[in-house]
Amino acid sequence: MASGSQLDGKVAIVTGAANGIGRAIAHAFADEGAKVVLADIDEDAGEEVAAEISDRGGEAMFRYCDVGERLDVRNLVCAATDAHDRVDILVNNAGVVSREGDFLTLEEEEFDRIIRINLKGHFLAGQAVAQRMVAQVEEGGEPGTIINMSSINAVVAIPGQVAYAASKGGIKQLTEGMSLALAPWGIRVNAIGPGTIQTDQAETVNSDEEAKRVLLSRTPLGRIGKPSEIASIAVFLASDGASYMTGQTVYAEGGRLSLNYTALPLAKKKDGDKEKEV
């Protein structure tokens, strides 16, 4: 493990840390000297990531947490403070995509599931950690920072992921509201808005050449992003290098938002009686 310096001694909670972007962020934070508290509902994978970090000389612990459950979130924050006495960084990364595609037939329960995890989860974790951070400042400690995980879909929607886009748009506004509310204590709140990143959620692109062709046609850099590229942004936002940034969403999407057209029509591929959006 490389000796880090940007986050030396900081205590960071990362939700959704068992896989994908969350896993990459947890590793990157540990590499920069942070003590990482990983949270997820996937206990086996979460414990595995904590072990990976420890094996490389870092400091990490895992705690089960369903971010949509207030008690789980409170227990997570208590576990972090019991172990380390404080929390300096929160990365609100836990999120899911919709299992249903068609807006006209989208079930209420599925819409509620997406909002509960993606948006309510950010609120619950953000509020619980912010309360702890405010107390730390009032006790003479340094202000902390919160990083929310939004998406390019906060700006550009996908017909087959209406609930997901709504949740990510909400996270953008939640980030701005939190940043204003917490500014008096010097606590910074920013967000990251990834484009398509090579995670399990993007697995369809790997297995469907047409889907990949359409995706890359509207991505000027011509490739899919890597979790490590999002993790590097999280490290920056958590560091003193971003000390005058708050209320911002940093989009890492290969240039897609700069396009004023779609190079190819939105692809719809029949899969039985359902359509898959890409």
Tab-separated table of N, CA and C in Angstrom, residues 153-255:
chain	number	residue	atom	x	y	z
A	153	ASN	N	-27.627	11.477	-14.885
A	153	ASN	CA	-29.073	11.417	-15.048
A	153	ASN	C	-29.834	12.393	-14.152
A	154	ALA	N	-29.106	13.190	-13.377
A	154	ALA	CA	-29.730	14.341	-12.724
A	154	ALA	C	-30.015	15.441	-13.735
A	155	VAL	N	-29.341	15.356	-14.898
A	155	VAL	CA	-29.460	16.382	-15.932
A	155	VAL	C	-30.135	15.831	-17.180
A	156	VAL	N	-29.706	14.658	-17.623
A	156	VAL	CA	-30.296	14.033	-18.806
A	156	VAL	C	-31.001	12.747	-18.373
A	157	ALA	N	-32.248	12.603	-18.748
A	157	ALA	CA	-33.056	11.472	-18.291
A	157	ALA	C	-32.998	10.317	-19.277
A	158	ILE	N	-33.373	9.131	-18.784
A	158	ILE	CA	-33.514	7.937	-19.599
A	158	ILE	C	-34.958	7.457	-19.441
A	159	PRO	N	-35.691	7.259	-20.521
A	159	PRO	CA	-37.102	6.864	-20.407
A	159	PRO	C	-37.320	5.605	-19.572
A	160	GLY	N	-36.357	4.675	-19.629
A	160	GLY	CA	-36.520	3.431	-18.892
A	160	GLY	C	-36.057	3.486	-17.452
A	161	GLN	N	-35.593	4.664	-17.001
A	161	GLN	CA	-35.119	4.806	-15.618
A	161	GLN	C	-35.638	6.120	-15.022
A	162	VAL	N	-36.946	6.302	-15.100
A	162	VAL	CA	-37.544	7.556	-14.623
A	162	VAL	C	-37.352	7.725	-13.123
A	163	ALA	N	-37.573	6.674	-12.358
A	163	ALA	CA	-37.426	6.769	-10.901
A	163	ALA	C	-35.984	7.069	-10.520
A	164	TYR	N	-35.051	6.415	-11.199
A	164	TYR	CA	-33.633	6.633	-10.933
A	164	TYR	C	-33.247	8.080	-11.236
A	165	ALA	N	-33.673	8.591	-12.385
A	165	ALA	CA	-33.357	9.970	-12.758
A	165	ALA	C	-33.955	10.950	-11.756
A	166	ALA	N	-35.174	10.671	-11.300
A	166	ALA	CA	-35.813	11.547	-10.306
A	166	ALA	C	-35.019	11.550	-9.007
A	167	SER	N	-34.541	10.372	-8.604
A	167	SER	CA	-33.781	10.294	-7.354
A	167	SER	C	-32.461	11.045	-7.470
A	168	LYS	N	-31.801	10.949	-8.614
A	168	LYS	CA	-30.511	11.606	-8.783
A	168	LYS	C	-30.669	13.115	-8.932
A	169	GLY	N	-31.762	13.550	-9.574
A	169	GLY	CA	-32.048	14.980	-9.616
A	169	GLY	C	-32.302	15.518	-8.216
A	170	GLY	N	-32.982	14.717	-7.400
A	170	GLY	CA	-33.218	15.102	-6.008
A	170	GLY	C	-31.928	15.224	-5.222
A	171	ILE	N	-30.975	14.325	-5.497
A	171	ILE	CA	-29.692	14.382	-4.796
A	171	ILE	C	-28.951	15.674	-5.123
A	172	LYS	N	-29.033	16.121	-6.365
A	172	LYS	CA	-28.391	17.384	-6.728
A	172	LYS	C	-28.947	18.533	-5.886
A	173	GLN	N	-30.271	18.600	-5.755
A	173	GLN	CA	-30.880	19.672	-4.964
A	173	GLN	C	-30.637	19.476	-3.470
A	174	LEU	N	-30.640	18.228	-3.022
A	174	LEU	CA	-30.335	17.941	-1.624
A	174	LEU	C	-28.928	18.425	-1.295
A	175	THR	N	-28.004	18.188	-2.195
A	175	THR	CA	-26.618	18.630	-1.999
A	175	THR	C	-26.547	20.141	-1.830
A	176	GLU	N	-27.240	20.870	-2.674
A	176	GLU	CA	-27.204	22.327	-2.589
A	176	GLU	C	-27.846	22.819	-1.295
A	177	GLY	N	-28.978	22.211	-0.925
A	177	GLY	CA	-29.629	22.610	0.316
A	177	GLY	C	-28.791	22.297	1.542
A	178	MET	N	-28.183	21.109	1.566
A	178	MET	CA	-27.317	20.737	2.680
A	178	MET	C	-26.122	21.676	2.778
A	179	SER	N	-25.564	22.043	1.633
A	179	SER	CA	-24.376	22.908	1.652
A	179	SER	C	-24.680	24.260	2.285
A	180	LEU	N	-25.857	24.795	2.002
A	180	LEU	CA	-26.241	26.083	2.594
A	180	LEU	C	-26.522	25.943	4.084
A	181	ALA	N	-27.204	24.865	4.466
A	181	ALA	CA	-27.557	24.659	5.863
A	181	ALA	C	-26.331	24.437	6.740
A	182	LEU	N	-25.287	23.815	6.188
A	182	LEU	CA	-24.124	23.453	6.987
A	182	LEU	C	-22.953	24.420	6.840
A	183	ALA	N	-23.072	25.385	5.941
A	183	ALA	CA	-21.995	26.351	5.735
A	183	ALA	C	-21.618	27.125	7.002
A	184	PRO	N	-22.564	27.489	7.878
A	184	PRO	CA	-22.168	28.225	9.087
A	184	PRO	C	-21.154	27.492	9.963
A	185	TRP	N	-21.085	26.179	9.840
A	185	TRP	CA	-20.110	25.401	10.611
A	185	TRP	C	-18.875	25.040	9.776
A	186	GLY	N	-18.821	25.543	8.552
A	186	GLY	CA	-17.687	25.256	7.679
A	186	GLY	C	-17.707	23.875	7.072
A	187	ILE	N	-18.824	23.160	7.210
A	187	ILE	CA	-18.947	21.806	6.659
A	187	ILE	C	-19.293	21.914	5.177
A	188	ARG	N	-18.487	21.270	4.348
A	188	ARG	CA	-18.697	21.340	2.904
A	188	ARG	C	-19.500	20.140	2.414
A	189	VAL	N	-20.380	20.390	1.439
A	189	VAL	CA	-21.193	19.320	0.849
A	189	VAL	C	-21.140	19.458	-0.671
A	190	ASN	N	-20.612	18.454	-1.316
A	190	ASN	CA	-20.551	18.429	-2.774
A	190	ASN	C	-21.052	17.094	-3.287
A	191	ALA	N	-21.180	16.972	-4.593
A	191	ALA	CA	-21.645	15.728	-5.198
A	191	ALA	C	-20.806	15.391	-6.417
A	192	ILE	N	-20.840	14.123	-6.781
A	192	ILE	CA	-20.216	13.654	-8.013
A	192	ILE	C	-21.325	13.106	-8.905
A	193	GLY	N	-21.281	13.459	-10.186
A	193	GLY	CA	-22.268	12.976	-11.141
A	193	GLY	C	-21.603	12.145	-12.224
A	194	PRO	N	-21.433	10.843	-11.995
A	194	PRO	CA	-20.775	10.015	-13.010
A	194	PRO	C	-21.645	9.789	-14.240
A	195	GLY	N	-20.982	9.574	-15.360
A	195	GLY	CA	-21.648	9.031	-16.528
A	195	GLY	C	-21.630	7.517	-16.409
A	196	THR	N	-21.506	6.818	-17.526
A	196	THR	CA	-21.463	5.359	-17.478
A	196	THR	C	-20.094	4.900	-16.989
A	197	ILE	N	-20.105	4.157	-15.884
A	197	ILE	CA	-18.880	3.663	-15.266
A	197	ILE	C	-18.908	2.133	-15.295
A	198	GLN	N	-17.746	1.532	-15.452
A	198	GLN	CA	-17.664	0.078	-15.582
A	198	GLN	C	-17.899	-0.611	-14.236
A	199	THR	N	-19.174	-0.791	-13.898
A	199	THR	CA	-19.580	-1.490	-12.683
A	199	THR	C	-20.574	-2.569	-13.072
A	200	ASP	N	-21.059	-3.308	-12.070
A	200	ASP	CA	-22.045	-4.361	-12.337
A	200	ASP	C	-23.306	-3.784	-12.978
A	201	GLN	N	-23.659	-2.551	-12.621
A	201	GLN	CA	-24.860	-1.934	-13.171
A	201	GLN	C	-24.737	-1.678	-14.671
A	202	ALA	N	-23.501	-1.587	-15.168
A	202	ALA	CA	-23.284	-1.338	-16.593
A	202	ALA	C	-22.949	-2.621	-17.345
A	203	GLU	N	-23.217	-3.766	-16.739
A	203	GLU	CA	-22.832	-5.037	-17.342
A	203	GLU	C	-23.504	-5.266	-18.687
A	204	THR	N	-24.724	-4.729	-18.881
A	204	THR	CA	-25.432	-4.890	-20.148
A	204	THR	C	-24.606	-4.372	-21.321
A	205	VAL	N	-23.879	-3.284	-21.062
A	205	VAL	CA	-23.075	-2.693	-22.136
A	205	VAL	C	-21.991	-3.654	-22.598
A	206	ASN	N	-21.429	-4.421	-21.666
A	206	ASN	CA	-20.378	-5.378	-22.023
A	206	ASN	C	-20.907	-6.519	-22.872
A	207	SER	N	-22.140	-6.945	-22.593
A	207	SER	CA	-22.678	-8.124	-23.259
A	207	SER	C	-23.477	-7.798	-24.512
A	208	ASP	N	-23.718	-6.541	-24.782
A	208	ASP	CA	-24.545	-6.128	-25.913
A	208	ASP	C	-23.756	-5.125	-26.760
A	209	GLU	N	-23.244	-5.576	-27.876
A	209	GLU	CA	-22.401	-4.723	-28.713
A	209	GLU	C	-23.155	-3.505	-29.254
A	210	GLU	N	-24.434	-3.686	-29.577
A	210	GLU	CA	-25.218	-2.554	-30.070
A	210	GLU	C	-25.408	-1.512	-28.979
A	211	ALA	N	-25.665	-1.989	-27.763
A	211	ALA	CA	-25.810	-1.056	-26.642
A	211	ALA	C	-24.511	-0.280	-26.426
A	212	LYS	N	-23.389	-0.981	-26.529
A	212	LYS	CA	-22.097	-0.310	-26.341
A	212	LYS	C	-21.847	0.700	-27.452
A	213	ARG	N	-22.198	0.349	-28.681
A	213	ARG	CA	-22.009	1.264	-29.812
A	213	ARG	C	-22.803	2.556	-29.621
A	214	VAL	N	-24.046	2.409	-29.192
A	214	VAL	CA	-24.880	3.593	-28.981
A	214	VAL	C	-24.340	4.440	-27.832
A	215	LEU	N	-23.956	3.775	-26.756
A	215	LEU	CA	-23.415	4.497	-25.607
A	215	LEU	C	-22.176	5.297	-26.000
A	216	LEU	N	-21.252	4.668	-26.668
A	216	LEU	CA	-20.007	5.344	-27.023
A	216	LEU	C	-20.215	6.431	-28.070
A	217	SER	N	-21.268	6.298	-28.875
A	217	SER	CA	-21.544	7.315	-29.888
A	217	SER	C	-21.927	8.646	-29.268
A	218	ARG	N	-22.429	8.617	-28.040
A	218	ARG	CA	-22.797	9.871	-27.372
A	218	ARG	C	-21.846	10.192	-26.222
A	219	THR	N	-20.655	9.581	-26.242
A	219	THR	CA	-19.621	9.852	-25.249
A	219	THR	C	-18.376	10.328	-25.988
A	220	PRO	N	-18.133	11.628	-26.042
A	220	PRO	CA	-17.035	12.151	-26.848
A	220	PRO	C	-15.673	11.516	-26.585
A	221	LEU	N	-15.371	11.137	-25.355
A	221	LEU	CA	-14.080	10.505	-25.091
A	221	LEU	C	-14.011	9.078	-25.618
A	222	GLY	N	-15.148	8.519	-26.009
A	222	GLY	CA	-15.155	7.242	-26.695
A	222	GLY	C	-14.869	6.022	-25.851
A	223	ARG	N	-15.103	6.105	-24.558
A	223	ARG	CA	-14.884	4.948	-23.698
A	223	ARG	C	-15.757	5.047	-22.449
A	224	ILE	N	-15.864	3.931	-21.751
A	224	ILE	CA	-16.588	3.881	-20.478
A	224	ILE	C	-15.625	4.252	-19.359
A	225	GLY	N	-16.120	4.949	-18.354
A	225	GLY	CA	-15.275	5.360	-17.242
A	225	GLY	C	-14.954	4.214	-16.303
A	226	LYS	N	-13.927	4.423	-15.478
A	226	LYS	CA	-13.504	3.425	-14.501
A	226	LYS	C	-13.851	3.895	-13.089
A	227	PRO	N	-14.198	2.970	-12.183
A	227	PRO	CA	-14.482	3.364	-10.803
A	227	PRO	C	-13.350	4.170	-10.171
A	228	SER	N	-12.115	3.841	-10.512
A	228	SER	CA	-10.978	4.563	-9.934
A	228	SER	C	-10.977	6.039	-10.323
A	229	GLU	N	-11.550	6.359	-11.485
A	229	GLU	CA	-11.602	7.759	-11.917
A	229	GLU	C	-12.601	8.562	-11.084
A	230	ILE	N	-13.666	7.905	-10.651
A	230	ILE	CA	-14.617	8.568	-9.751
A	230	ILE	C	-14.012	8.671	-8.354
A	231	ALA	N	-13.286	7.632	-7.944
A	231	ALA	CA	-12.649	7.640	-6.627
A	231	ALA	C	-11.654	8.793	-6.502
A	232	SER	N	-10.937	9.094	-7.574
A	232	SER	CA	-9.954	10.180	-7.508
A	232	SER	C	-10.637	11.528	-7.304
A	233	ILE	N	-11.836	11.683	-7.857
A	233	ILE	CA	-12.598	12.917	-7.637
A	233	ILE	C	-13.048	12.999	-6.182
A	234	ALA	N	-13.478	11.865	-5.640
A	234	ALA	CA	-13.898	11.831	-4.233
A	234	ALA	C	-12.746	12.203	-3.311
A	235	VAL	N	-11.545	11.704	-3.607
A	235	VAL	CA	-10.371	12.064	-2.806
A	235	VAL	C	-10.152	13.568	-2.848
A	236	PHE	N	-10.238	14.148	-4.034
A	236	PHE	CA	-10.049	15.601	-4.162
A	236	PHE	C	-11.093	16.367	-3.356
A	237	LEU	N	-12.371	16.002	-3.504
A	237	LEU	CA	-13.430	16.726	-2.804
A	237	LEU	C	-13.306	16.601	-1.292
A	238	ALA	N	-12.742	15.484	-0.829
A	238	ALA	CA	-12.570	15.279	0.612
A	238	ALA	C	-11.326	15.965	1.151
A	239	SER	N	-10.453	16.398	0.260
A	239	SER	CA	-9.159	16.947	0.676
A	239	SER	C	-9.205	18.459	0.844
A	240	ASP	N	-8.116	18.998	1.399
A	240	ASP	CA	-8.007	20.450	1.558
A	240	ASP	C	-7.921	21.162	0.214
A	241	GLY	N	-7.595	20.419	-0.857
A	241	GLY	CA	-7.548	21.028	-2.176
A	241	GLY	C	-8.881	21.560	-2.646
A	242	ALA	N	-9.973	21.054	-2.063
A	242	ALA	CA	-11.321	21.505	-2.420
A	242	ALA	C	-11.942	22.345	-1.303
A	243	SER	N	-11.100	22.979	-0.504
A	243	SER	CA	-11.581	23.659	0.708
A	243	SER	C	-12.520	24.831	0.446
A	244	TYR	N	-12.549	25.362	-0.783
A	244	TYR	CA	-13.452	26.473	-1.083
A	244	TYR	C	-14.595	26.033	-1.994
A	245	MET	N	-14.804	24.736	-2.079
A	245	MET	CA	-15.892	24.201	-2.902
A	245	MET	C	-17.000	23.665	-2.010
A	246	THR	N	-18.228	24.107	-2.250
A	246	THR	CA	-19.379	23.528	-1.572
A	246	THR	C	-20.621	23.774	-2.420
A	247	GLY	N	-21.559	22.835	-2.354
A	247	GLY	CA	-22.798	22.948	-3.115
A	247	GLY	C	-22.662	22.602	-4.586
A	248	GLN	N	-21.526	22.028	-4.980
A	248	GLN	CA	-21.267	21.754	-6.390
A	248	GLN	C	-21.452	20.273	-6.725
A	249	THR	N	-21.839	20.015	-7.970
A	249	THR	CA	-21.835	18.658	-8.499
A	249	THR	C	-20.785	18.595	-9.598
A	250	VAL	N	-19.816	17.713	-9.429
A	250	VAL	CA	-18.744	17.529	-10.405
A	250	VAL	C	-19.133	16.366	-11.314
A	251	TYR	N	-19.336	16.662	-12.577
A	251	TYR	CA	-19.747	15.625	-13.532
A	251	TYR	C	-18.526	15.028	-14.210
A	252	ALA	N	-18.443	13.697	-14.163
A	252	ALA	CA	-17.385	12.954	-14.842
A	252	ALA	C	-18.074	11.985	-15.783
A	253	GLU	N	-18.226	12.399	-17.053
A	253	GLU	CA	-19.107	11.673	-17.964
A	253	GLU	C	-18.583	11.615	-19.397
A	254	GLY	N	-17.282	11.774	-19.534
A	254	GLY	CA	-16.667	11.621	-20.847
A	254	GLY	C	-17.064	12.664	-21.868
A	255	GLY	N	-17.634	13.775	-21.422
A	255	GLY	CA	-18.004	14.862	-22.327
A	255	GLY	C	-19.441	14.848	-22.803
